[in-house]
Amino acid sequence: MFLPINKKDMQKRNWANADFVLVTGDAYVDHPSFGASIISRVLENSGYKVCILAQPNYRDCEDFKKFGPPRLGFLITSGVVESMVNNYTVNKKPRKLDVYSPDIKFKRPDRATIVYANLARQAYKNIPIILGGIEASLRRLAHYDYWQDKIRRSILLDSKADLLVYGMGENSILEIAESLNTGLSISDITFVNGTVYKTKDVSYFEHIELPTFTELTTDKLNYAKSFKIQNENTEYLNSKILTEKYGDWYVVQNLPTPLLTCKELDAIYELPYEKNSHPSYKEIGEIKAALEIKNSITANRGCIGGCNFCALTYHQGRVVQARTEQSIISEAILLTKTPDFKGYISDVGGPTANFMDNMCSKQLKLGSCKDKSCISPLCKNLKITHQKYLSILRKLRNLPKIKKVFIRSGIRYDYLMLDKDKSFFKELVEHHVSGQLRVAPEHISKKVLSCMGKPNIEIYDQFVKDFKTLNKKLGKKQYIVPYLMSSHPSCDLNSSIELMQYLNKNNQYPEQVQDFYPTPSTLSTVMYYTKVNPLTMEKIYVPTGREKMMQRALMQYKNPKNYSLIKEALIKTDRLDLIGATKNYSRK
């Protein structure tokens, strides 16, 4: 049964009021791929009454009154995706489609978390407002905002909310709910791990004081230094409380939440989700994002990959947590019993599908290393095995009613290549590729890849070679689709020309290219803004303006419309010897 979305639903349950109203910028999809669904079900499982206010009208506060005042508070999230990223392309142009809305039209405002929080405050002045989700998590402290090209304050201050939950948040929200339920005031809830609050007094607890907001906005290097400290304090076992001063006020980031146990993680994904979008959307249209994940299974969370342009470290952490085999198998069996199941599991994975176990015994005792990478460069303590994942996949594909089990979430090919046991690679190709396997080399230039936190291109080349060999042996025609990125910090025109030559040599032509998108709270975004690597304070080249257009054109070298930009890039880099050759590329 879906949670109430209106007063009529509340009456069916004999509810006079709700404990919490959860406000989300996404349509209501009751699937554990949606954070709002997880949090609402976790609270429901503990006996709290939760109503869902999905994509409310944000032009006034009337929708926020539809359930009456919630007894304990409003829970506010922008949705699965940061609202500015969802609403705008990297060129800051409005997107045409919203895959999280039933009619693909945009129903969430810019800076949705702030807008929703302010409307909730207008509706009921004294009801606690608690922020959560990816937008709140990544903007919990002062951060660079690409769309305004400036440092913005903590979203806790701009939203005028009472409390912010960062990270995945299941245990944090339960502790908050229990505290409110016992009569504690929201202003007194300053002790919950995984939360951010504001105060005027930080003298009574041990903490690291970050540069003040004034210091951050007057010197970019202060922002780089601040981010380095934040980056070193993302895990419970080896972090400190962080404080950030704004005039008379401090924003306080409490310690991250401890890792969930396997039992806790299993329990979260075994809650009674409908695994579908709310039936009220049927007359409007399907929610595209819901269709893509409907028959998928989340198997893990966290990532050791360390890609500098990814916010996962800041949100989920670097320690991989995986569900038990039995829990995953049980979910698959339930999937096979749904009326419209056709025999295909679309994905079994997480942020990185083939990180399916704890990768380092030291992490569980000491937390992740603050100054070392797990995989790029490779750490000698990294445990390299696919046996748990392979066992799960074998059991899944042998279940009755299962025709095929695909892997569509990211495969980290460099980790795969490190495994001396090639069983997983063979069975991946034989059983789990849906015609195309998407992987992310991102670039080919050594200096660019190093700045991205990605492995050298030689590893990718060997992976492609082995993939083709396996397909030939197995009599399959399957293809690799590489994700490539232009304009990342440290990428100059010479690096882009190098990539163009590589693509032409290997007869590859990317139809779509992702320009680097400076999203809040990633290491690469800090590089973009400060032009230094915050971990080393070394200067970094950052492409801007017309050069970004040239870099993109070089990657899409076969399009005749790009030839003038390519020629301009070649002249600028004194590569006149390539002008004739590149003109012929578009004729091939």
Tab-separated table of C-alpha atoms in Angstrom, residues 58 87 117 123 130 147 180 198 260 262 357 369 389 401 476-477 558 563:
chain	number	residue	atom	x	y	z
A	58	TYR	CA	5.513	26.045	-5.422
A	87	ASN	CA	16.705	21.705	-14.497
A	117	ALA	CA	11.423	24.879	3.119
A	123	ALA	CA	2.208	27.277	5.903
A	130	ILE	CA	14.352	19.016	8.427
A	147	TRP	CA	25.004	28.680	-11.805
A	180	LEU	CA	10.880	14.865	18.754
A	198	LYS	CA	23.349	26.175	13.670
A	260	LEU	CA	25.093	0.160	8.874
A	262	CYS	CA	24.524	-6.041	6.970
A	357	ASP	CA	32.258	-6.525	-0.504
A	369	CYS	CA	42.872	6.627	4.398
A	389	TYR	CA	29.074	-10.851	-6.728
A	401	LYS	CA	11.047	-17.253	-14.251
A	476	LYS	CA	28.385	-12.847	-29.430
A	477	LYS	CA	28.123	-9.417	-30.996
A	558	LYS	CA	33.238	13.584	-37.828
A	563	TYR	CA	35.309	21.612	-38.692
